[in-house]
PDB file of C-alpha atoms in Angstrom:
ATOM      1  CA  MET A   1      14.323 -60.466  31.706  1.00  0.00           C
ATOM      2  CA  SER A   2      17.635 -61.190  29.956  1.00  0.00           C
ATOM      3  CA  LEU A   3      18.193 -60.716  26.212  1.00  0.00           C
ATOM      4  CA  ASP A   4      18.128 -64.492  25.670  1.00  0.00           C
ATOM      5  CA  GLN A   5      14.848 -64.788  27.546  1.00  0.00           C
ATOM      6  CA  LEU A   6      13.337 -61.887  25.581  1.00  0.00           C
ATOM      7  CA  ASN A   7      14.521 -63.467  22.337  1.00  0.00           C
ATOM      8  CA  LEU A   8      12.876 -66.793  23.214  1.00  0.00           C
ATOM      9  CA  TYR A   9       9.719 -65.054  24.435  1.00  0.00           C
ATOM     10  CA  LEU A  10       9.330 -63.144  21.165  1.00  0.00           C
ATOM     11  CA  PHE A  11      10.111 -66.267  19.163  1.00  0.00           C
ATOM     12  CA  HIS A  12       7.304 -68.194  20.839  1.00  0.00           C
ATOM     13  CA  ILE A  13       4.897 -65.322  20.114  1.00  0.00           C
ATOM     14  CA  LEU A  14       5.852 -65.162  16.408  1.00  0.00           C
ATOM     15  CA  ASN A  15       6.458 -68.845  15.643  1.00  0.00           C
ATOM     16  CA  VAL A  16       3.650 -70.818  13.991  1.00  0.00           C
ATOM     17  CA  PRO A  17       0.969 -71.717  16.561  1.00  0.00           C
ATOM     18  CA  ASP A  18      -0.442 -75.223  16.826  1.00  0.00           C
ATOM     19  CA  GLN A  19      -3.831 -74.077  15.521  1.00  0.00           C
ATOM     20  CA  ALA A  20      -2.476 -72.287  12.429  1.00  0.00           C
ATOM     21  CA  SER A  21      -4.485 -72.732   9.232  1.00  0.00           C
ATOM     22  CA  ILE A  22      -2.945 -74.486   6.236  1.00  0.00           C
ATOM     23  CA  TRP A  23      -3.441 -71.246   4.269  1.00  0.00           C
ATOM     24  CA  MET A  24      -1.373 -69.282   6.766  1.00  0.00           C
ATOM     25  CA  ILE A  25       1.327 -71.955   6.842  1.00  0.00           C
ATOM     26  CA  ASN A  26       1.616 -71.987   3.050  1.00  0.00           C
ATOM     27  CA  TYR A  27       1.554 -68.176   2.886  1.00  0.00           C
ATOM     28  CA  ALA A  28       4.340 -67.732   5.428  1.00  0.00           C
ATOM     29  CA  SER A  29       6.391 -70.525   3.845  1.00  0.00           C
ATOM     30  CA  LEU A  30       6.090 -68.856   0.437  1.00  0.00           C
ATOM     31  CA  ILE A  31       7.259 -65.502   1.787  1.00  0.00           C
ATOM     32  CA  ALA A  32      10.067 -67.075   3.803  1.00  0.00           C
ATOM     33  CA  HIS A  33      11.425 -69.198   0.988  1.00  0.00           C
ATOM     34  CA  ASP A  34      10.417 -67.802  -2.416  1.00  0.00           C
ATOM     35  CA  LEU A  35      10.023 -64.018  -2.201  1.00  0.00           C
ATOM     36  CA  VAL A  36      13.744 -63.549  -2.780  1.00  0.00           C
ATOM     37  CA  TYR A  37      13.364 -65.170  -6.226  1.00  0.00           C
ATOM     38  CA  LEU A  38      10.497 -62.837  -7.114  1.00  0.00           C
ATOM     39  CA  PHE A  39      12.696 -59.888  -6.162  1.00  0.00           C
ATOM     40  CA  LEU A  40      15.448 -61.225  -8.426  1.00  0.00           C
ATOM     41  CA  LEU A  41      13.006 -61.444 -11.342  1.00  0.00           C
ATOM     42  CA  ILE A  42      11.642 -57.937 -10.731  1.00  0.00           C
ATOM     43  CA  PHE A  43      15.109 -56.400 -10.548  1.00  0.00           C
ATOM     44  CA  THR A  44      16.199 -58.239 -13.713  1.00  0.00           C
ATOM     45  CA  VAL A  45      13.225 -56.883 -15.677  1.00  0.00           C
ATOM     46  CA  ALA A  46      13.714 -53.411 -14.173  1.00  0.00           C
ATOM     47  CA  TRP A  47      17.396 -53.457 -15.192  1.00  0.00           C
ATOM     48  CA  LEU A  48      16.638 -54.491 -18.768  1.00  0.00           C
ATOM     49  CA  ARG A  49      13.777 -52.027 -19.258  1.00  0.00           C
ATOM     50  CA  GLY A  50      14.597 -49.227 -16.819  1.00  0.00           C
ATOM     51  CA  SER A  51      16.137 -45.785 -17.252  1.00  0.00           C
ATOM     52  CA  ARG A  52      19.577 -44.771 -16.036  1.00  0.00           C
ATOM     53  CA  GLU A  53      17.992 -43.678 -12.747  1.00  0.00           C
ATOM     54  CA  VAL A  54      16.421 -47.114 -12.291  1.00  0.00           C
ATOM     55  CA  LYS A  55      19.690 -48.854 -13.140  1.00  0.00           C
ATOM     56  CA  THR A  56      21.574 -46.625 -10.705  1.00  0.00           C
ATOM     57  CA  GLY A  57      19.204 -47.621  -7.903  1.00  0.00           C
ATOM     58  CA  ILE A  58      19.627 -51.307  -8.749  1.00  0.00           C
ATOM     59  CA  ILE A  59      23.430 -51.128  -8.775  1.00  0.00           C
ATOM     60  CA  LYS A  60      23.476 -49.243  -5.480  1.00  0.00           C
ATOM     61  CA  ALA A  61      21.130 -51.776  -3.903  1.00  0.00           C
ATOM     62  CA  ALA A  62      23.154 -54.693  -5.275  1.00  0.00           C
ATOM     63  CA  ILE A  63      26.443 -53.337  -3.918  1.00  0.00           C
ATOM     64  CA  PHE A  64      25.125 -52.508  -0.461  1.00  0.00           C
ATOM     65  CA  MET A  65      23.249 -55.789  -0.281  1.00  0.00           C
ATOM     66  CA  ALA A  66      26.332 -57.767  -1.304  1.00  0.00           C
ATOM     67  CA  ILE A  67      28.471 -56.098   1.378  1.00  0.00           C
ATOM     68  CA  THR A  68      25.789 -56.668   4.030  1.00  0.00           C
ATOM     69  CA  LEU A  69      25.365 -60.304   3.003  1.00  0.00           C
ATOM     70  CA  SER A  70      29.131 -60.893   3.029  1.00  0.00           C
ATOM     71  CA  ILE A  71      29.412 -59.578   6.575  1.00  0.00           C
ATOM     72  CA  SER A  72      26.410 -61.680   7.556  1.00  0.00           C
ATOM     73  CA  GLU A  73      27.963 -64.831   6.078  1.00  0.00           C
ATOM     74  CA  VAL A  74      31.243 -64.275   7.930  1.00  0.00           C
ATOM     75  CA  LEU A  75      29.509 -63.599  11.253  1.00  0.00           C
ATOM     76  CA  SER A  76      27.179 -66.556  10.795  1.00  0.00           C
ATOM     77  CA  ALA A  77      30.104 -68.916  10.196  1.00  0.00           C
ATOM     78  CA  ALA A  78      32.223 -67.441  12.991  1.00  0.00           C
ATOM     79  CA  LEU A  79      29.524 -67.310  15.671  1.00  0.00           C
ATOM     80  CA  ASN A  80      27.664 -70.457  14.562  1.00  0.00           C
ATOM     81  CA  THR A  81      24.698 -69.772  16.849  1.00  0.00           C
ATOM     82  CA  PRO A  82      22.108 -72.587  16.800  1.00  0.00           C
ATOM     83  CA  ARG A  83      18.842 -72.242  14.942  1.00  0.00           C
ATOM     84  CA  PRO A  84      15.535 -72.873  16.763  1.00  0.00           C
ATOM     85  CA  PHE A  85      15.119 -76.385  15.350  1.00  0.00           C
ATOM     86  CA  VAL A  86      18.660 -77.302  16.433  1.00  0.00           C
ATOM     87  CA  MET A  87      17.694 -76.290  19.963  1.00  0.00           C
ATOM     88  CA  GLU A  88      14.376 -78.138  19.508  1.00  0.00           C
ATOM     89  CA  VAL A  89      12.474 -74.918  20.129  1.00  0.00           C
ATOM     90  CA  GLY A  90       9.123 -74.204  18.483  1.00  0.00           C
ATOM     91  CA  ARG A  91       7.822 -75.670  15.233  1.00  0.00           C
ATOM     92  CA  THR A  92       9.688 -75.762  11.912  1.00  0.00           C
ATOM     93  CA  LEU A  93       7.781 -75.641   8.623  1.00  0.00           C
ATOM     94  CA  ILE A  94      10.557 -75.677   6.015  1.00  0.00           C
ATOM     95  CA  GLU A  95      13.767 -77.633   5.684  1.00  0.00           C
ATOM     96  CA  HIS A  96      16.993 -75.775   6.421  1.00  0.00           C
ATOM     97  CA  ASP A  97      20.593 -76.748   6.988  1.00  0.00           C
ATOM     98  CA  PRO A  98      21.757 -76.293  10.611  1.00  0.00           C
ATOM     99  CA  THR A  99      24.041 -73.382   9.687  1.00  0.00           C
ATOM    100  CA  GLY A 100      24.647 -70.407  11.974  1.00  0.00           C
ATOM    101  CA  SER A 101      21.468 -68.538  12.806  1.00  0.00           C
ATOM    102  CA  PHE A 102      22.842 -65.073  13.612  1.00  0.00           C
ATOM    103  CA  PRO A 103      22.518 -62.890  11.627  1.00  0.00           C
ATOM    104  CA  SER A 104      19.876 -63.860   9.087  1.00  0.00           C
ATOM    105  CA  ASN A 105      21.075 -63.943   5.479  1.00  0.00           C
ATOM    106  CA  HIS A 106      17.564 -63.420   4.147  1.00  0.00           C
ATOM    107  CA  MET A 107      17.115 -60.350   6.315  1.00  0.00           C
ATOM    108  CA  SER A 108      20.561 -59.139   5.265  1.00  0.00           C
ATOM    109  CA  ILE A 109      19.524 -59.344   1.610  1.00  0.00           C
ATOM    110  CA  PHE A 110      16.189 -57.584   2.021  1.00  0.00           C
ATOM    111  CA  SER A 111      17.471 -54.972   4.493  1.00  0.00           C
ATOM    112  CA  GLY A 112      20.524 -54.191   2.379  1.00  0.00           C
ATOM    113  CA  ILE A 113      18.297 -53.540  -0.628  1.00  0.00           C
ATOM    114  CA  ALA A 114      15.588 -51.696   1.317  1.00  0.00           C
ATOM    115  CA  LEU A 115      17.941 -49.299   3.080  1.00  0.00           C
ATOM    116  CA  ALA A 116      19.870 -48.631  -0.122  1.00  0.00           C
ATOM    117  CA  TYR A 117      16.634 -47.293  -1.589  1.00  0.00           C
ATOM    118  CA  TYR A 118      15.597 -45.584   1.629  1.00  0.00           C
ATOM    119  CA  PHE A 119      18.816 -43.532   1.646  1.00  0.00           C
ATOM    120  CA  SER A 120      18.303 -42.379  -1.926  1.00  0.00           C
ATOM    121  CA  PRO A 121      16.000 -40.141  -3.980  1.00  0.00           C
ATOM    122  CA  GLN A 122      13.642 -43.159  -4.166  1.00  0.00           C
ATOM    123  CA  ARG A 123      12.868 -43.036  -0.454  1.00  0.00           C
ATOM    124  CA  ASP A 124       9.170 -43.851  -0.884  1.00  0.00           C
ATOM    125  CA  LEU A 125      10.110 -47.147  -2.516  1.00  0.00           C
ATOM    126  CA  GLY A 126      12.642 -47.634   0.254  1.00  0.00           C
ATOM    127  CA  ARG A 127       9.927 -47.315   2.905  1.00  0.00           C
ATOM    128  CA  ILE A 128       7.875 -50.025   1.192  1.00  0.00           C
ATOM    129  CA  LEU A 129      10.927 -52.265   0.950  1.00  0.00           C
ATOM    130  CA  VAL A 130      11.801 -51.748   4.633  1.00  0.00           C
ATOM    131  CA  TRP A 131       8.322 -52.952   5.551  1.00  0.00           C
ATOM    132  CA  THR A 132       8.803 -55.867   3.154  1.00  0.00           C
ATOM    133  CA  ALA A 133      12.086 -56.753   4.869  1.00  0.00           C
ATOM    134  CA  TRP A 134      10.361 -56.924   8.248  1.00  0.00           C
ATOM    135  CA  PHE A 135       7.565 -58.958   6.691  1.00  0.00           C
ATOM    136  CA  VAL A 136      10.194 -61.455   5.540  1.00  0.00           C
ATOM    137  CA  ALA A 137      11.691 -61.355   9.036  1.00  0.00           C
ATOM    138  CA  TRP A 138       8.321 -62.310  10.516  1.00  0.00           C
ATOM    139  CA  SER A 139       7.938 -65.169   8.044  1.00  0.00           C
ATOM    140  CA  ARG A 140      11.393 -66.619   8.792  1.00  0.00           C
ATOM    141  CA  ILE A 141      10.574 -66.657  12.506  1.00  0.00           C
ATOM    142  CA  TYR A 142       7.075 -67.990  11.838  1.00  0.00           C
ATOM    143  CA  VAL A 143       8.429 -70.990   9.894  1.00  0.00           C
ATOM    144  CA  GLY A 144      10.925 -71.680  12.685  1.00  0.00           C
ATOM    145  CA  VAL A 145      14.328 -71.147  11.079  1.00  0.00           C
ATOM    146  CA  HIS A 146      15.355 -67.934  12.877  1.00  0.00           C
ATOM    147  CA  PHE A 147      15.073 -66.060  16.149  1.00  0.00           C
ATOM    148  CA  PRO A 148      14.012 -62.382  16.362  1.00  0.00           C
ATOM    149  CA  VAL A 149      17.539 -61.330  17.356  1.00  0.00           C
ATOM    150  CA  ASP A 150      18.832 -62.756  14.061  1.00  0.00           C
ATOM    151  CA  MET A 151      16.605 -60.315  12.193  1.00  0.00           C
ATOM    152  CA  ILE A 152      17.478 -57.306  14.313  1.00  0.00           C
ATOM    153  CA  GLY A 153      21.177 -58.063  13.929  1.00  0.00           C
ATOM    154  CA  ALA A 154      20.926 -58.306  10.142  1.00  0.00           C
ATOM    155  CA  PHE A 155      18.959 -55.060   9.920  1.00  0.00           C
ATOM    156  CA  LEU A 156      21.527 -53.205  12.048  1.00  0.00           C
ATOM    157  CA  ILE A 157      24.387 -54.517   9.906  1.00  0.00           C
ATOM    158  CA  ALA A 158      22.586 -53.295   6.774  1.00  0.00           C
ATOM    159  CA  LEU A 159      21.986 -49.918   8.422  1.00  0.00           C
ATOM    160  CA  VAL A 160      25.666 -49.484   9.325  1.00  0.00           C
ATOM    161  CA  VAL A 161      26.803 -50.593   5.856  1.00  0.00           C
ATOM    162  CA  ASN A 162      24.479 -48.081   4.218  1.00  0.00           C
ATOM    163  CA  LEU A 163      25.428 -45.182   6.463  1.00  0.00           C
ATOM    164  CA  VAL A 164      29.162 -45.853   6.196  1.00  0.00           C
ATOM    165  CA  GLY A 165      29.023 -46.547   2.472  1.00  0.00           C
ATOM    166  CA  LEU A 166      26.943 -43.553   1.402  1.00  0.00           C
ATOM    167  CA  PRO A 167      29.831 -41.033   1.173  1.00  0.00           C
ATOM    168  CA  LEU A 168      31.793 -43.434  -1.034  1.00  0.00           C
ATOM    169  CA  TRP A 169      28.747 -44.058  -3.186  1.00  0.00           C
ATOM    170  CA  TRP A 170      28.126 -40.339  -3.671  1.00  0.00           C
ATOM    171  CA  LYS A 171      31.773 -39.837  -4.604  1.00  0.00           C
ATOM    172  CA  TYR A 172      32.096 -42.640  -7.146  1.00  0.00           C
ATOM    173  CA  GLN A 173      28.572 -43.361  -8.400  1.00  0.00           C
ATOM    174  CA  GLU A 174      28.858 -41.479 -11.715  1.00  0.00           C
ATOM    175  CA  LYS A 175      32.170 -43.085 -12.683  1.00  0.00           C
ATOM    176  CA  LEU A 176      30.921 -46.508 -11.636  1.00  0.00           C
ATOM    177  CA  MET A 177      27.630 -46.171 -13.506  1.00  0.00           C
ATOM    178  CA  ASN A 178      29.352 -44.926 -16.666  1.00  0.00           C
ATOM    179  CA  PHE A 179      31.634 -47.973 -16.559  1.00  0.00           C
ATOM    180  CA  ILE A 180      28.810 -50.448 -15.912  1.00  0.00           C
ATOM    181  CA  LEU A 181      26.526 -48.929 -18.555  1.00  0.00           C
ATOM    182  CA  ARG A 182      29.290 -49.116 -21.168  1.00  0.00           C
ATOM    183  CA  ILE A 183      29.518 -52.845 -20.463  1.00  0.00           C
ATOM    184  CA  HIS A 184      25.717 -53.131 -20.582  1.00  0.00           C
ATOM    185  CA  GLN A 185      25.552 -51.338 -23.939  1.00  0.00           C
ATOM    186  CA  PHE A 186      28.321 -53.536 -25.363  1.00  0.00           C
ATOM    187  CA  LEU A 187      26.706 -56.797 -24.243  1.00  0.00           C
ATOM    188  CA  PHE A 188      23.148 -55.933 -25.252  1.00  0.00           C
ATOM    189  CA  ALA A 189      23.794 -53.680 -28.271  1.00  0.00           C
ATOM    190  CA  PRO A 190      21.620 -55.643 -30.758  1.00  0.00           C
ATOM    191  CA  PHE A 191      18.673 -55.783 -28.345  1.00  0.00           C
ATOM    192  CA  ILE A 192      19.048 -52.094 -27.474  1.00  0.00           C
ATOM    193  CA  ARG A 193      18.913 -51.207 -31.186  1.00  0.00           C
ATOM    194  CA  MET A 194      15.728 -53.249 -31.563  1.00  0.00           C
ATOM    195  CA  GLY A 195      14.204 -51.469 -28.550  1.00  0.00           C
ATOM    196  CA  TRP A 196      13.802 -54.632 -26.503  1.00  0.00           C
ATOM    197  CA  ILE A 197      16.227 -53.415 -23.853  1.00  0.00           C
ATOM    198  CA  LYS A 198      17.113 -49.927 -22.662  1.00  0.00           C
TER     199      LYS A 198
END
C-alpha cells in the first residue's frame, strides 16, 4: 500500500460516517472550528492573572507556535495540496476555503503550543495538550477538511521547531521575559496596582 493509499484509507475510517448522529456532528464541528478560540481566551486570562512562571510558559508557547504556523503557512501555499472536498472525497461538514491542505494550520497551532509545554517544567500540562492536539486532528479529518497526513506533517514540523529552538530559548528566556514583563507592567500599571492583573 502506497502512502497516498494509506492516507485515503485512514481518511475514510476517520471521516464522518453516513449514519453519524447530529450530536456527534455538532461536537466534532465545535472542536474543529471553535476550540482554538477557547484556547485564546484561556491563555489571555492566564496571562493577566498568572505568575511569572505562567507567563513564561505562555510566551514560550506563543513563540514556538508562531514559528510552526509560519512554516506551515509557507508550505501550504507552496505545495497547494488539495483538500478532501476539492478532490470530492468523503463528506464535508463545515465550510472552508480551498487553500492548501498540507500541513494543517490548526494542527500546527495546537502542536506548537502542546510541545512547547511538553518540553518544559510543565510537562504534565504538555501531555494533556498533546492529546488535545490529536483530538483536534481527529475532528478536522472527521469534518472533512483535512487528510491524516496533513496532521502528521504539522505535528512533525512543531516537533522539529521545538527541538531546534529549545537551546535558543534556554539561552535568552530570562532577558526576553524581563523585557516583555517590563512592557506588561508599563501597559497595565493601574490594573496591577488595583490587584486586577498580576
